[in-house]
CSV table of C-alpha atoms and ligand atoms in Angstrom, one decimal:
chain,number,residue,atom,x,y,z
U,1,MET,CA,75.0,-30.1,-45.2
U,2,LEU,CA,74.5,-34.1,-45.2
U,3,ILE,CA,77.1,-36.9,-46.1
U,4,LEU,CA,75.2,-40.6,-46.7
U,5,SER,CA,78.6,-43.0,-45.9
U,6,ASN,CA,79.6,-46.0,-46.6
U,7,ALA,CA,76.4,-47.6,-47.6
U,8,SER,CA,77.3,-51.1,-48.3
U,9,ALA,CA,75.0,-50.5,-51.3
U,10,LEU,CA,74.0,-47.4,-53.0
U,11,LEU,CA,71.1,-47.5,-55.0
U,12,THR,CA,71.8,-44.8,-57.8
U,13,PHE,CA,68.5,-45.9,-60.6
U,14,ASP,CA,70.8,-43.3,-62.7
U,15,THR,CA,69.3,-42.5,-65.9
U,16,GLN,CA,72.4,-40.9,-67.3
U,17,GLY,CA,70.4,-37.8,-67.4
U,18,LYS,CA,67.1,-39.5,-69.2
U,19,ASN,CA,65.0,-39.4,-66.5
U,20,LEU,CA,63.4,-42.3,-67.7
U,21,LYS,CA,63.5,-46.7,-67.5
U,22,ALA,CA,62.5,-48.0,-70.8
U,23,GLY,CA,62.1,-52.3,-71.2
U,24,LYS,CA,64.1,-54.4,-70.0
U,25,SER,CA,67.2,-53.4,-69.7
U,26,GLU,CA,67.2,-50.0,-68.2
U,27,MET,CA,64.4,-51.4,-66.2
U,28,ASN,CA,67.3,-54.1,-64.4
U,29,ASP,CA,69.8,-51.8,-64.3
U,30,ILE,CA,69.3,-50.3,-60.4
U,31,GLY,CA,72.9,-48.4,-61.1
U,32,LEU,CA,74.5,-50.4,-58.1
U,33,LEU,CA,77.9,-48.1,-56.1
U,34,THR,CA,79.6,-49.7,-53.4
U,35,ASP,CA,81.9,-47.6,-51.2
U,36,HIS,CA,80.4,-44.0,-52.2
U,37,ASP,CA,79.4,-41.5,-50.5
U,38,VAL,CA,76.5,-39.0,-51.3
U,39,ILE,CA,77.1,-35.7,-50.6
U,40,CYS,CA,74.3,-33.5,-50.3
U,41,GLU,CA,73.9,-29.7,-49.7
U,42,LYS,CA,70.9,-27.0,-48.9
U,43,GLY,CA,67.9,-30.0,-50.0
U,44,LYS,CA,70.5,-31.1,-52.9
U,45,ILE,CA,72.5,-34.1,-54.6
U,46,ILE,CA,75.5,-32.6,-54.8
U,47,ASP,CA,78.5,-35.2,-55.5
U,48,ILE,CA,78.8,-38.7,-55.1
U,49,ILE,CA,82.2,-40.2,-54.3
U,50,PRO,CA,84.0,-42.7,-53.7
U,51,HIS,CA,84.0,-43.2,-49.7
U,52,GLY,CA,86.6,-41.3,-47.4
U,53,SER,CA,87.9,-39.4,-50.3
U,54,LEU,CA,86.6,-36.2,-48.4
U,55,SER,CA,88.7,-34.9,-46.3
U,56,ASN,CA,88.0,-32.7,-43.4
U,57,ASN,CA,85.0,-32.3,-43.9
U,58,GLU,CA,82.7,-30.1,-42.0
U,59,TYR,CA,79.5,-31.8,-42.9
U,60,ARG,CA,76.9,-33.8,-40.7
U,61,GLU,CA,77.8,-37.7,-41.3
U,62,ILE,CA,74.7,-40.5,-41.6
U,63,ASP,CA,76.5,-43.2,-41.6
U,64,LEU,CA,75.1,-46.4,-43.3
U,65,SER,CA,77.1,-49.4,-43.3
U,66,GLY,CA,74.8,-52.6,-43.8
U,67,LYS,CA,72.4,-50.2,-45.5
U,68,THR,CA,70.5,-50.3,-48.7
U,69,VAL,CA,70.2,-46.4,-50.0
U,70,MET,CA,67.8,-46.1,-53.1
U,71,PRO,CA,65.9,-42.9,-54.1
U,72,GLY,CA,63.4,-41.4,-51.8
U,73,LEU,CA,60.0,-44.0,-53.2
U,74,VAL,CA,57.7,-42.2,-55.4
U,75,GLU,CA,53.9,-43.0,-54.4
U,76,CYS,CA,51.8,-41.6,-57.8
U,77,HIS,CA,48.7,-42.6,-57.1
U,78,THR,CA,46.3,-43.0,-54.1
U,79,HIS,CA,43.1,-41.4,-53.0
U,80,SER,CA,44.8,-41.0,-49.2
U,81,ALA,CA,42.0,-38.5,-48.6
U,82,PHE,CA,38.3,-40.6,-47.9
U,83,ALA,CA,36.5,-41.3,-44.8
U,84,GLY,CA,34.4,-44.8,-44.1
U,85,LYS,CA,35.3,-48.1,-44.5
U,86,ARG,CA,33.3,-50.5,-47.2
U,87,THR,CA,33.8,-53.7,-45.9
U,88,ASP,CA,30.3,-55.0,-46.4
U,89,GLU,CA,31.3,-54.5,-49.9
U,90,MET,CA,34.6,-56.8,-49.7
U,91,ILE,CA,32.0,-59.3,-47.9
U,92,GLN,CA,29.4,-59.2,-51.1
U,93,ARG,CA,32.5,-59.6,-53.3
U,94,LEU,CA,33.4,-62.7,-51.4
U,95,GLN,CA,29.5,-63.8,-52.4
U,96,GLY,CA,29.8,-63.2,-55.8
U,97,VAL,CA,28.7,-59.7,-56.2
U,98,ASN,CA,31.2,-58.2,-58.3
U,99,TYR,CA,33.0,-54.1,-58.2
U,100,GLU,CA,30.6,-53.2,-61.2
U,101,GLU,CA,27.5,-54.7,-59.7
U,102,ILE,CA,27.9,-52.9,-56.2
U,103,ALA,CA,28.9,-49.5,-58.0
U,104,ARG,CA,25.4,-49.8,-60.4
U,105,ARG,CA,23.6,-50.6,-57.4
U,106,GLY,CA,24.5,-47.4,-56.0
U,107,GLY,CA,27.3,-48.6,-53.8
U,108,GLY,CA,31.4,-48.4,-54.2
U,109,ILE,CA,32.4,-44.9,-55.0
U,110,ALA,CA,29.6,-43.3,-54.3
U,111,ASN,CA,29.0,-45.2,-50.9
U,112,THR,CA,32.2,-43.7,-50.1
U,113,LEU,CA,30.8,-39.9,-50.5
U,114,LYS,CA,28.8,-40.1,-48.5
U,115,SER,CA,31.0,-40.8,-45.7
U,116,VAL,CA,33.1,-37.7,-46.7
U,117,ARG,CA,30.3,-35.4,-47.1
U,118,SER,CA,30.1,-35.8,-43.9
U,119,SER,CA,32.7,-35.7,-42.2
U,120,SER,CA,34.3,-32.7,-40.8
U,121,THR,CA,37.5,-30.8,-42.6
U,122,ASP,CA,39.4,-32.0,-38.6
U,123,GLU,CA,38.4,-35.4,-38.9
U,124,LEU,CA,39.1,-35.9,-43.1
U,125,ARG,CA,42.8,-33.8,-42.0
U,126,THR,CA,43.7,-36.2,-39.4
U,127,LEU,CA,42.6,-39.4,-41.1
U,128,THR,CA,44.7,-38.6,-44.6
U,129,GLU,CA,47.9,-36.8,-42.3
U,130,ARG,CA,47.9,-40.3,-40.5
U,131,ARG,CA,47.9,-42.2,-43.6
U,132,VAL,CA,50.7,-40.0,-45.3
U,133,LYS,CA,52.8,-40.4,-42.3
U,134,SER,CA,52.7,-44.2,-42.7
U,135,PHE,CA,53.5,-43.8,-46.6
U,136,VAL,CA,57.1,-41.6,-45.0
U,137,SER,CA,57.7,-44.5,-42.5
U,138,GLN,CA,58.0,-46.7,-45.2
U,139,GLY,CA,60.1,-44.6,-47.5
U,140,ILE,CA,57.7,-42.1,-49.9
U,141,THR,CA,59.2,-38.8,-50.5
U,142,SER,CA,56.7,-37.7,-53.1
U,143,LEU,CA,53.2,-38.5,-52.8
U,144,GLU,CA,50.2,-37.8,-54.9
U,145,ILE,CA,46.8,-37.9,-53.4
U,146,LYS,CA,43.6,-37.3,-55.3
U,147,SER,CA,39.8,-35.5,-54.8
U,148,GLY,CA,37.1,-37.4,-55.8
U,149,TYR,CA,35.1,-38.7,-53.4
U,150,GLY,CA,33.9,-35.0,-52.9
U,151,LEU,CA,32.1,-34.7,-56.1
U,152,SER,CA,29.9,-31.5,-55.1
U,153,GLU,CA,31.3,-28.1,-55.3
U,154,SER,CA,31.8,-27.4,-51.5
U,155,ASP,CA,33.1,-30.7,-50.9
U,156,GLU,CA,35.2,-31.2,-53.8
U,157,LEU,CA,36.9,-27.9,-52.5
U,158,LYS,CA,37.3,-29.3,-48.6
U,159,LEU,CA,39.3,-32.1,-50.0
U,160,LEU,CA,41.6,-30.1,-52.2
U,161,LYS,CA,42.1,-27.5,-49.5
U,162,ILE,CA,42.7,-30.2,-46.8
U,163,ILE,CA,45.6,-31.6,-49.5
U,164,LYS,CA,47.0,-28.6,-50.1
U,165,GLU,CA,46.8,-28.0,-46.3
U,166,ILE,CA,49.1,-31.2,-46.1
U,167,LYS,CA,51.8,-30.2,-49.1
U,168,HIS,CA,52.3,-27.2,-46.6
U,169,THR,CA,53.1,-29.3,-43.4
U,170,SER,CA,54.2,-32.4,-44.5
U,171,SER,CA,57.8,-33.0,-43.9
U,172,ILE,CA,57.8,-35.0,-47.5
U,173,ASP,CA,56.1,-33.2,-51.4
U,174,ILE,CA,52.9,-34.1,-51.6
U,175,PHE,CA,50.9,-33.9,-55.2
U,176,SER,CA,47.7,-32.7,-55.8
U,177,THR,CA,44.9,-34.2,-58.2
U,178,PHE,CA,41.3,-32.6,-59.0
U,179,LEU,CA,39.4,-35.8,-59.2
U,180,GLY,CA,35.7,-34.4,-59.5
U,181,ALA,CA,35.7,-36.5,-62.4
U,182,HIS,CA,35.5,-39.8,-60.3
U,183,ILE,CA,31.9,-40.8,-60.9
U,184,VAL,CA,28.5,-38.6,-61.9
U,185,PRO,CA,27.0,-38.3,-58.2
U,186,PRO,CA,23.5,-39.1,-57.7
U,187,GLU,CA,21.6,-36.6,-57.6
U,188,PHE,CA,22.8,-36.3,-61.6
U,189,LYS,CA,22.3,-39.0,-62.6
U,190,ASN,CA,19.6,-38.0,-64.5
U,191,ASN,CA,21.6,-34.3,-65.8
U,192,ARG,CA,24.4,-35.6,-66.5
U,193,ASP,CA,25.9,-33.3,-68.7
U,194,LYS,CA,24.9,-30.7,-66.2
U,195,TYR,CA,27.8,-32.2,-63.4
U,196,ILE,CA,29.8,-31.9,-65.9
U,197,GLU,CA,29.3,-28.2,-66.7
U,198,ILE,CA,30.0,-27.9,-62.8
U,199,VAL,CA,33.1,-29.9,-62.9
U,200,THR,CA,34.8,-28.0,-65.4
U,201,GLY,CA,33.3,-24.1,-65.2
U,202,GLU,CA,33.1,-22.6,-61.7
U,203,LEU,CA,34.8,-25.5,-59.6
U,204,LEU,CA,37.3,-25.9,-62.0
U,205,SER,CA,38.4,-21.8,-62.1
U,206,ARG,CA,38.5,-21.8,-57.6
U,207,ILE,CA,40.8,-24.5,-58.1
U,208,ILE,CA,42.8,-23.2,-60.6
U,209,ASP,CA,42.6,-19.5,-58.5
U,210,GLU,CA,43.2,-20.8,-55.2
U,211,ASN,CA,46.0,-22.9,-56.7
U,212,LEU,CA,44.5,-26.6,-55.2
U,213,ALA,CA,45.5,-29.6,-57.9
U,214,ASP,CA,49.0,-30.1,-59.7
U,215,TYR,CA,47.0,-33.0,-62.1
U,216,PHE,CA,43.3,-33.6,-63.6
U,217,ASP,CA,42.4,-37.0,-63.5
U,218,CYS,CA,38.5,-38.9,-64.7
U,219,PHE,CA,37.7,-42.4,-64.4
U,220,CYS,CA,36.6,-43.3,-68.2
U,221,GLU,CA,34.8,-46.5,-67.5
U,222,LYS,CA,31.0,-48.0,-67.9
U,223,THR,CA,29.8,-47.2,-64.3
U,224,ALA,CA,31.6,-43.4,-64.5
U,225,PHE,CA,32.2,-41.3,-67.7
U,226,SER,CA,32.7,-42.4,-71.6
U,227,ALA,CA,35.5,-41.0,-73.6
U,228,GLU,CA,33.5,-38.9,-75.2
U,229,GLU,CA,32.7,-36.5,-72.0
U,230,THR,CA,36.6,-37.4,-70.7
U,231,ASP,CA,38.0,-35.9,-74.2
U,232,PHE,CA,35.3,-32.5,-73.3
U,233,LEU,CA,36.8,-33.3,-70.0
U,234,PHE,CA,40.1,-32.8,-70.2
U,235,GLU,CA,39.9,-30.4,-72.9
U,236,LYS,CA,38.6,-28.0,-70.5
U,237,ALA,CA,41.3,-29.4,-68.1
U,238,VAL,CA,44.2,-28.7,-70.5
U,239,LYS,CA,43.0,-24.9,-70.9
U,240,ALA,CA,42.8,-24.1,-67.8
U,241,GLY,CA,46.4,-25.4,-67.4
U,242,LEU,CA,46.4,-28.5,-65.3
U,243,LYS,CA,47.8,-31.6,-66.5
U,244,LEU,CA,46.7,-34.5,-67.4
U,245,LYS,CA,46.0,-38.5,-65.6
U,246,LEU,CA,43.4,-41.2,-66.7
U,247,HIS,CA,42.1,-43.9,-64.8
U,248,THR,CA,41.0,-46.3,-67.9
U,249,GLU,CA,41.4,-49.9,-69.0
U,250,GLN,CA,39.8,-51.3,-66.0
U,251,PHE,CA,37.3,-53.6,-66.7
U,252,ASN,CA,36.4,-52.3,-70.5
U,253,ARG,CA,37.6,-50.8,-72.9
U,254,ILE,CA,35.9,-47.6,-74.3
U,255,GLY,CA,38.3,-45.9,-76.0
U,256,GLY,CA,40.0,-43.8,-72.8
U,257,LEU,CA,43.6,-45.2,-73.6
U,258,GLU,CA,42.7,-43.1,-76.4
U,259,THR,CA,41.5,-40.4,-75.7
U,260,ALA,CA,44.3,-40.2,-72.8
U,261,LEU,CA,46.4,-40.2,-75.6
U,262,LYS,CA,45.2,-38.2,-78.1
U,263,HIS,CA,45.5,-34.9,-75.0
U,264,LYS,CA,48.7,-36.2,-74.2
U,265,ALA,CA,48.1,-37.4,-71.0
U,266,LEU,CA,51.2,-37.7,-68.3
U,267,SER,CA,50.1,-41.5,-67.3
U,268,VAL,CA,47.3,-43.5,-68.0
U,269,ASP,CA,46.5,-45.8,-64.7
U,270,HIS,CA,44.9,-49.3,-64.4
U,271,LEU,CA,45.1,-50.8,-68.0
U,272,GLU,CA,43.6,-54.5,-66.3
U,273,VAL,CA,42.3,-54.8,-70.1
U,274,LEU,CA,44.7,-53.6,-72.0
U,275,LYS,CA,45.6,-55.9,-74.6
U,276,GLU,CA,48.3,-55.7,-77.2
U,277,ASP,CA,46.6,-53.6,-79.3
U,278,GLY,CA,46.8,-50.9,-76.7
U,279,ILE,CA,50.3,-51.5,-76.1
U,280,GLN,CA,51.2,-50.9,-79.7
U,281,LYS,CA,49.7,-47.2,-79.3
U,282,LEU,CA,51.1,-46.6,-76.1
U,283,ALA,CA,55.0,-47.2,-77.7
U,284,GLY,CA,56.3,-43.8,-78.9
U,285,THR,CA,54.9,-42.0,-76.7
U,286,SER,CA,55.1,-40.0,-73.8
U,287,THR,CA,52.4,-41.1,-71.8
U,288,ILE,CA,53.4,-43.5,-68.7
U,289,PRO,CA,51.5,-46.3,-67.8
U,290,VAL,CA,51.0,-46.9,-64.5
U,291,VAL,CA,49.5,-50.1,-63.0
U,292,LEU,CA,47.9,-51.1,-59.9
U,293,PRO,CA,48.7,-54.6,-58.5
U,294,GLY,CA,47.0,-54.1,-55.3
U,295,VAL,CA,43.2,-53.3,-57.6
U,296,SER,CA,43.9,-56.6,-59.2
U,297,TYR,CA,44.5,-58.5,-54.9
U,298,PHE,CA,41.6,-56.6,-53.8
U,299,LEU,CA,38.9,-57.1,-56.4
U,300,GLN,CA,40.2,-60.7,-57.6
U,301,TYR,CA,40.7,-60.5,-60.9
U,302,GLY,CA,43.6,-60.8,-64.0
U,303,TYR,CA,46.5,-58.4,-62.9
U,304,ALA,CA,47.8,-55.6,-65.6
U,305,PRO,CA,49.4,-57.4,-68.5
U,306,ALA,CA,52.8,-55.1,-67.0
U,307,ARG,CA,55.3,-57.8,-68.3
U,308,ARG,CA,54.4,-57.6,-71.9
U,309,ILE,CA,54.6,-53.2,-71.5
U,310,ILE,CA,58.1,-53.7,-70.0
U,311,ASP,CA,58.9,-56.4,-72.8
U,312,PHE,CA,57.5,-54.1,-75.2
U,313,ASP,CA,60.8,-51.6,-74.5
U,314,LEU,CA,58.1,-49.4,-72.3
U,315,PRO,CA,58.4,-47.9,-68.7
U,316,VAL,CA,55.7,-49.1,-65.6
U,317,ALA,CA,55.4,-47.2,-63.0
U,318,ILE,CA,53.8,-49.1,-59.8
U,319,ALA,CA,51.8,-46.9,-57.3
U,320,THR,CA,48.9,-48.5,-54.9
U,321,ASP,CA,46.2,-46.6,-56.0
U,322,TYR,CA,45.4,-46.5,-51.5
U,323,ASN,CA,41.4,-45.7,-51.5
U,324,PRO,CA,38.5,-47.7,-49.6
U,325,GLY,CA,36.5,-50.1,-52.4
U,326,SER,CA,39.4,-51.3,-54.7
U,327,SER,CA,42.6,-51.6,-53.1
U,328,HIS,CA,42.5,-51.1,-49.4
U,329,ILE,CA,46.4,-51.9,-49.5
U,330,SER,CA,48.8,-48.7,-48.4
U,331,ASN,CA,51.4,-51.4,-47.7
U,332,ILE,CA,53.9,-50.5,-50.3
U,333,SER,CA,56.3,-54.4,-49.5
U,334,PHE,CA,52.7,-55.9,-50.6
U,335,ILE,CA,52.3,-54.0,-53.3
U,336,MET,CA,55.6,-54.5,-54.5
U,337,SER,CA,55.4,-58.5,-54.1
U,338,LEU,CA,52.0,-58.7,-55.5
U,339,ALA,CA,54.0,-57.2,-59.0
U,340,LEU,CA,56.7,-59.8,-58.4
U,341,PHE,CA,55.1,-63.2,-58.1
U,342,GLU,CA,51.8,-61.9,-59.9
U,343,MET,CA,52.9,-59.7,-62.3
U,344,ARG,CA,56.7,-61.9,-62.6
U,345,LEU,CA,58.3,-58.4,-62.6
U,346,THR,CA,61.8,-58.7,-61.5
U,347,PRO,CA,62.8,-57.0,-58.4
U,348,ALA,CA,64.9,-53.8,-60.2
U,349,GLU,CA,62.4,-53.8,-62.0
U,350,ILE,CA,59.7,-53.1,-59.6
U,351,LEU,CA,62.3,-50.4,-57.6
U,352,SER,CA,62.9,-48.8,-61.5
U,353,ALA,CA,59.0,-48.8,-61.1
U,354,TYR,CA,58.6,-47.1,-58.0
U,355,THR,CA,61.0,-44.6,-58.4
U,356,ILE,CA,61.7,-43.2,-61.8
U,357,ASN,CA,59.2,-44.2,-63.6
U,358,ALA,CA,56.9,-42.9,-60.8
U,359,ALA,CA,58.5,-40.0,-60.7
U,360,ALA,CA,57.9,-39.3,-64.7
U,361,ALA,CA,53.8,-40.1,-64.3
U,362,LEU,CA,54.0,-37.3,-61.8
U,363,ASP,CA,56.4,-35.1,-64.7
U,364,ILE,CA,58.9,-34.4,-61.4
U,365,ASN,CA,61.5,-37.1,-62.5
U,366,TYR,CA,63.6,-33.9,-63.5
U,367,LYS,CA,64.3,-33.8,-59.6
U,368,LYS,CA,62.9,-37.0,-58.4
U,369,GLY,CA,63.3,-40.7,-58.5
U,370,SER,CA,67.5,-41.1,-58.9
U,371,ILE,CA,70.6,-40.0,-57.0
U,372,GLU,CA,71.8,-38.0,-59.7
U,373,ILE,CA,73.7,-34.8,-58.9
U,374,GLY,CA,71.5,-31.8,-59.0
U,375,LYS,CA,68.6,-33.7,-57.9
U,376,ASP,CA,66.1,-33.0,-54.2
U,377,ALA,CA,68.5,-35.0,-52.1
U,378,ASP,CA,65.2,-37.9,-51.3
U,379,PHE,CA,66.0,-41.5,-50.1
U,380,ALA,CA,64.9,-44.7,-48.5
U,381,VAL,CA,67.3,-46.1,-46.2
U,382,LEU,CA,66.6,-49.5,-46.5
U,383,ASP,CA,67.9,-51.4,-43.4
U,384,THR,CA,69.9,-54.0,-45.4
U,385,PRO,CA,72.6,-54.7,-47.4
U,386,ASP,CA,70.6,-56.7,-49.5
U,387,TYR,CA,67.8,-55.0,-51.6
U,388,LEU,CA,66.2,-58.4,-52.6
U,389,ASP,CA,65.0,-59.1,-48.6
U,390,VAL,CA,62.6,-56.1,-49.6
U,391,PHE,CA,61.3,-58.4,-52.2
U,392,TYR,CA,61.6,-61.7,-49.2
U,393,ASN,CA,60.3,-59.9,-47.1
U,394,PRO,CA,56.3,-59.2,-48.0
U,395,GLY,CA,54.2,-57.3,-46.4
U,396,ASN,CA,58.0,-55.8,-44.0
U,397,ASN,CA,58.1,-52.2,-43.8
U,398,LEU,CA,62.1,-53.1,-44.0
U,399,ASN,CA,63.0,-49.1,-44.4
U,400,PHE,CA,64.9,-48.0,-41.9
U,401,MET,CA,64.9,-44.0,-42.3
U,402,THR,CA,63.9,-41.5,-44.7
U,403,ILE,CA,65.4,-38.7,-46.4
U,404,SER,CA,63.9,-35.5,-47.8
U,405,LYS,CA,65.4,-32.8,-49.2
U,406,GLY,CA,67.9,-33.7,-47.1
U,407,GLU,CA,66.2,-33.7,-43.4
U,408,ILE,CA,65.3,-37.1,-41.9
U,409,VAL,CA,62.0,-37.1,-41.5
U,410,PHE,CA,61.2,-40.6,-40.5
U,411,SER,CA,64.1,-43.1,-38.4
U,412,ARG,CA,63.7,-46.4,-37.0
W,501,NIG,O1,41.3,-46.6,-58.5
W,501,NIG,N1,38.6,-46.8,-60.8
W,501,NIG,C1,38.2,-45.5,-60.1
W,501,NIG,N2,38.3,-44.9,-58.7
W,501,NIG,C2,39.2,-45.6,-58.3
W,501,NIG,C3,38.7,-46.5,-56.6
W,501,NIG,C4,37.6,-46.0,-55.9
W,501,NIG,C5,36.9,-46.4,-55.3
W,501,NIG,O2,36.0,-47.9,-55.6
W,501,NIG,O3,36.4,-45.8,-53.6
W,501,NIG,C6,40.0,-46.9,-58.7
W,501,NIG,O4,40.1,-47.7,-58.4
W,502,FE,FE1,42.6,-44.4,-58.4
């Protein structure tokens, strides 16, 4: 039993039970309460009451005067389970070789593949755990992690088993995505169908049997999988019982968006080359557009049209896409400032995108992403009464305390 008492600002992101914020007016509504306390019991939010109105309480009380309390942040797209680094590719890009060209020359994802395959389970687990801890220290209470750098039966299972272990040992909620369809690994270059058969056959069955993934993701791109292949992969994944996400419209529009919508995917992620007609196609669907400003910064190309999407009355979620190649950025404050200064979203829109809408992109918005009665007692507590300070201090972690299901899992 816990009472979060007297925060200077309580940003509830209340959705009145809708569990989503779409468009300008909803996304700009932070649900601000002052002089209020949040009561938590058994890991849930059980009440939000005027400060001091609880008489003779036996609750553990934390005085948060001078602080801002908001929902625990939801990081809905990461590739945190990797080994090795790709600094050489960063330098090549600065000399004019672009990301797709590096991929065509056998670098990129295939590069990390080698590092992951040659790393032991212990090494990979240690690396991944360290990254999870860093996210927790920034107020993240729900974190998605993808496989996708093993791309053989044993190496994908190795990654997914590590993620599953971390699910059990971590202080926050971890969600796991099978990204066996990241690229066709080099050894199957001339036998793509065989690789797709492996991903959708034996490997998928084992993942289901051993409960190793919550979601199925695929990279629909010229250097990865076609729309037709994505369609086939999705069909099998849905039959197996996994929820769908798609990396799409990153460099080229090759039908990924349409395929994702056909299969009612939970989210479409990247969208750097999404155009007006694509935004129109998203309207009226339940698929959440997830934008990844770190990728545009790290690869130095155009940002996804997040502003246009929101102006179109649609929801947007934001994530780091933390990975060794296209966005080696795990700093949430920095990602948020890119969304502010480069994508021109407002601070309130960005926080909505990192809480309730990110929760929607993981289909956990019924229990995460806003401070509403009945939801999980997940909070990020900022060391300031003014949430604009987060944006005024790009790259600084202003998170003071992280609370996951009523337990303090990080504090300064
Ligand atoms: O989300 N686009 C595909 N996959 C990752 C990057 C993978 C990599 O370069 O290692 C992404 O950008
Ligand atoms: Fe990604």
